Amino acid sequence: MSNSVYPLTFKPVLKEKIWGGQKLNEIFGKGDSATAKVGESWEIADLEEGQSIVKEGALEGKTLNEVIVSNPEGFLGKKVHDVFGSHFPLLIKFIDAASDLSIQVHPTDETSPTGVGKTEMWYIMQADEGAKLTVGFNTKITKEEYDERIDNLTIEEVMDEHVVEEGDSFFINAGRIHAIGGGVLLAEIQQTSDVTYRVYDYNRKDDNGNLRDLHVKESREVLDFETTQDFKLDYDRSAKNEAQVVKHHTYFKTDWVNIQEQVYSVERTDSFTIIIVVSGTVKFSDGAINGTLSSGETLLIPADTKAVQLEADNCKILEVYL
């Protein structure tokens, strides 16, 4: 094991959005109250638009990409490196929707201009009463009807809405139409891509009074018009101290663990592991590095690391790996 390989925490990359709010600051202490519309906190990111910076330890100040390039197999794991090269394959973020996000869709690997699509999943961390997500169509429509509804502003009538609460999880495969509703705070796990096609934005104007760009033609070509209902994820929320599968997919595997007065061990040599704390506080240690994570904080455990022990009295985490 390399001495430079240890569990990493990062400085969040905060993104102001027209629909953003103050929950990321009020609940998780990210940013400050002077920044009124923080919509996203990129927790682990390896993109030109946002690059994570190591917060502590021997690698403090290094970007995530610099860290990986210095020891690709050590950080990613040989299996992951063989498939994805020296770029981190996932983007982990928290999203605060103070108002509705645009109705949108993401391309697949095959249809994306970058060659990397955007399949993602959501875990609801907090939701105001009655807050909703929109996922998929509630009825079968054709491309021709889609065009008509875009033109006459009735696309929302055929969208499938879901009232949500803390702990609900959704899988959004590339090509599925969706929107996050106002009042929802969630964790998002996704492919490393920021390609989004905006279908409809409620005729909303930005701070300069301009309508935001739409990508109707692009979205039409990548949309999945099927009405499959496999996006709401089910797992045993009563389980304690044992990993519960939330979603295992080609691009990521996500488990949920409720650690109750117990030590939970993470040891995985063929892939990195990401720990996202969604409720409570947990202590972590690999025998040399010790720390504490609270709700809304994230830890990256490189593949070439000793077993990391997570100790908590009452803490819920998402464990993400490949």
Short mmCIF file of N, CA, C and O in Angstrom, two decimals, residues 218-262:
data_model
loop_
_atom_site.label_atom_id
_atom_site.label_comp_id
_atom_site.label_asym_id
_atom_site.label_seq_id
_atom_site.Cartn_x
_atom_site.Cartn_y
_atom_site.Cartn_z
N GLU A 218 -32.51 18.20 -29.63
CA GLU A 218 -31.57 17.23 -29.04
C GLU A 218 -32.29 16.27 -28.10
O GLU A 218 -32.03 15.06 -28.11
N SER A 219 -33.21 16.79 -27.31
CA SER A 219 -33.92 15.94 -26.35
C SER A 219 -34.80 14.92 -27.06
O SER A 219 -34.90 13.77 -26.64
N ARG A 220 -35.44 15.33 -28.14
CA ARG A 220 -36.32 14.44 -28.89
C ARG A 220 -35.57 13.22 -29.39
O ARG A 220 -36.12 12.11 -29.44
N GLU A 221 -34.31 13.41 -29.76
CA GLU A 221 -33.53 12.32 -30.34
C GLU A 221 -33.05 11.32 -29.29
O GLU A 221 -32.74 10.18 -29.62
N VAL A 222 -32.95 11.72 -28.03
CA VAL A 222 -32.40 10.82 -27.00
C VAL A 222 -33.47 10.33 -26.03
O VAL A 222 -33.20 9.45 -25.21
N LEU A 223 -34.69 10.87 -26.11
CA LEU A 223 -35.74 10.51 -25.15
C LEU A 223 -36.19 9.06 -25.28
O LEU A 223 -36.33 8.53 -26.38
N ASP A 224 -36.43 8.44 -24.13
CA ASP A 224 -37.06 7.13 -24.06
C ASP A 224 -38.55 7.36 -23.83
O ASP A 224 -38.94 7.84 -22.76
N PHE A 225 -39.37 7.03 -24.79
CA PHE A 225 -40.80 7.32 -24.71
C PHE A 225 -41.60 6.20 -24.03
O PHE A 225 -42.82 6.29 -23.91
N GLU A 226 -40.93 5.15 -23.58
CA GLU A 226 -41.64 4.06 -22.90
C GLU A 226 -42.11 4.53 -21.52
O GLU A 226 -41.53 5.44 -20.92
N THR A 227 -43.13 3.87 -20.99
CA THR A 227 -43.71 4.29 -19.70
C THR A 227 -43.34 3.31 -18.59
O THR A 227 -44.13 3.04 -17.70
N THR A 228 -42.14 2.76 -18.64
CA THR A 228 -41.69 1.81 -17.61
C THR A 228 -41.70 2.46 -16.23
O THR A 228 -41.39 3.64 -16.09
N GLN A 229 -42.05 1.68 -15.22
CA GLN A 229 -42.19 2.19 -13.86
C GLN A 229 -41.13 1.60 -12.91
O GLN A 229 -41.41 1.32 -11.76
N ASP A 230 -39.92 1.43 -13.41
CA ASP A 230 -38.88 0.79 -12.60
C ASP A 230 -37.96 1.78 -11.91
O ASP A 230 -36.91 1.42 -11.41
N PHE A 231 -38.35 3.05 -11.88
CA PHE A 231 -37.43 4.07 -11.38
C PHE A 231 -37.48 4.25 -9.86
O PHE A 231 -36.51 4.69 -9.26
N LYS A 232 -38.60 3.92 -9.21
CA LYS A 232 -38.66 4.02 -7.74
C LYS A 232 -37.95 2.79 -7.15
O LYS A 232 -38.30 1.65 -7.44
N LEU A 233 -36.95 3.05 -6.31
CA LEU A 233 -36.11 1.97 -5.79
C LEU A 233 -36.59 1.52 -4.42
O LEU A 233 -36.96 2.34 -3.58
N ASP A 234 -36.55 0.22 -4.19
CA ASP A 234 -37.03 -0.36 -2.94
C ASP A 234 -35.89 -1.02 -2.19
O ASP A 234 -35.07 -1.72 -2.80
N TYR A 235 -35.80 -0.77 -0.90
CA TYR A 235 -34.80 -1.42 -0.06
C TYR A 235 -35.34 -1.49 1.36
O TYR A 235 -36.30 -0.80 1.71
N ASP A 236 -34.75 -2.34 2.18
CA ASP A 236 -35.26 -2.56 3.53
C ASP A 236 -34.77 -1.46 4.47
O ASP A 236 -33.64 -1.48 4.96
N ARG A 237 -35.64 -0.49 4.74
CA ARG A 237 -35.27 0.65 5.58
C ARG A 237 -35.25 0.31 7.06
O ARG A 237 -34.82 1.12 7.89
N SER A 238 -35.73 -0.89 7.44
CA SER A 238 -35.72 -1.29 8.85
C SER A 238 -34.44 -2.03 9.22
O SER A 238 -34.17 -2.26 10.40
N ALA A 239 -33.63 -2.40 8.23
CA ALA A 239 -32.40 -3.17 8.48
C ALA A 239 -31.37 -2.33 9.22
O ALA A 239 -31.30 -1.11 9.05
N LYS A 240 -30.56 -3.00 10.04
CA LYS A 240 -29.52 -2.32 10.80
C LYS A 240 -28.19 -3.04 10.61
O LYS A 240 -28.12 -4.27 10.64
N ASN A 241 -27.15 -2.24 10.37
CA ASN A 241 -25.76 -2.71 10.35
C ASN A 241 -25.44 -3.68 9.21
O ASN A 241 -24.39 -4.32 9.22
N GLU A 242 -26.31 -3.79 8.24
CA GLU A 242 -26.06 -4.63 7.07
C GLU A 242 -26.39 -3.84 5.80
O GLU A 242 -27.43 -3.18 5.73
N ALA A 243 -25.51 -3.92 4.82
CA ALA A 243 -25.71 -3.19 3.58
C ALA A 243 -26.95 -3.67 2.85
O ALA A 243 -27.16 -4.87 2.68
N GLN A 244 -27.80 -2.72 2.46
CA GLN A 244 -29.00 -3.01 1.69
C GLN A 244 -28.82 -2.46 0.28
O GLN A 244 -28.51 -1.27 0.11
N VAL A 245 -29.00 -3.29 -0.73
CA VAL A 245 -28.83 -2.83 -2.11
C VAL A 245 -29.92 -1.82 -2.46
O VAL A 245 -31.11 -2.11 -2.34
N VAL A 246 -29.50 -0.64 -2.89
CA VAL A 246 -30.43 0.35 -3.40
C VAL A 246 -30.48 0.26 -4.93
O VAL A 246 -31.54 0.13 -5.53
N LYS A 247 -29.29 0.30 -5.55
CA LYS A 247 -29.22 0.12 -7.00
C LYS A 247 -27.83 -0.35 -7.40
O LYS A 247 -26.83 0.30 -7.07
N HIS A 248 -27.75 -1.49 -8.08
CA HIS A 248 -26.51 -1.96 -8.67
C HIS A 248 -26.67 -1.89 -10.18
O HIS A 248 -27.57 -2.50 -10.75
N HIS A 249 -25.79 -1.12 -10.82
CA HIS A 249 -25.91 -0.86 -12.25
C HIS A 249 -24.51 -0.86 -12.86
O HIS A 249 -23.50 -0.85 -12.15
N THR A 250 -24.47 -0.81 -14.18
CA THR A 250 -23.19 -0.80 -14.89
C THR A 250 -22.28 0.33 -14.42
O THR A 250 -21.07 0.14 -14.27
N TYR A 251 -22.86 1.50 -14.17
CA TYR A 251 -22.06 2.69 -13.90
C TYR A 251 -21.78 2.94 -12.42
O TYR A 251 -20.87 3.70 -12.08
N PHE A 252 -22.55 2.36 -11.55
CA PHE A 252 -22.31 2.49 -10.11
C PHE A 252 -23.12 1.46 -9.35
O PHE A 252 -24.15 0.97 -9.83
N LYS A 253 -22.63 1.15 -8.16
CA LYS A 253 -23.37 0.30 -7.23
C LYS A 253 -23.57 1.11 -5.96
O LYS A 253 -22.62 1.69 -5.42
N THR A 254 -24.82 1.17 -5.47
CA THR A 254 -25.13 1.95 -4.27
C THR A 254 -25.85 1.09 -3.25
O THR A 254 -26.87 0.47 -3.56
N ASP A 255 -25.30 1.04 -2.04
CA ASP A 255 -25.92 0.36 -0.90
C ASP A 255 -26.25 1.39 0.17
O ASP A 255 -25.60 2.43 0.28
N TRP A 256 -27.25 1.08 0.97
CA TRP A 256 -27.66 1.91 2.12
C TRP A 256 -27.37 1.13 3.39
O TRP A 256 -27.66 -0.07 3.46
N VAL A 257 -26.77 1.79 4.36
CA VAL A 257 -26.46 1.13 5.63
C VAL A 257 -26.90 2.02 6.78
O VAL A 257 -26.56 3.21 6.83
N ASN A 258 -27.65 1.43 7.71
CA ASN A 258 -28.04 2.12 8.93
C ASN A 258 -27.15 1.58 10.05
O ASN A 258 -27.36 0.47 10.55
N ILE A 259 -26.12 2.34 10.43
CA ILE A 259 -25.16 1.89 11.44
C ILE A 259 -25.70 2.27 12.82
O ILE A 259 -25.81 3.45 13.16
N GLN A 260 -26.04 1.26 13.61
CA GLN A 260 -26.62 1.47 14.94
C GLN A 260 -25.72 0.84 16.01
O GLN A 260 -25.61 -0.37 16.11
N GLU A 261 -25.04 1.71 16.78
CA GLU A 261 -24.19 1.26 17.90
C GLU A 261 -23.30 0.11 17.46
O GLU A 261 -23.28 -0.96 18.07
N GLN A 262 -22.56 0.33 16.39
CA GLN A 262 -21.82 -0.74 15.77
C GLN A 262 -20.62 -0.17 15.00
O GLN A 262 -20.57 1.02 14.70
#
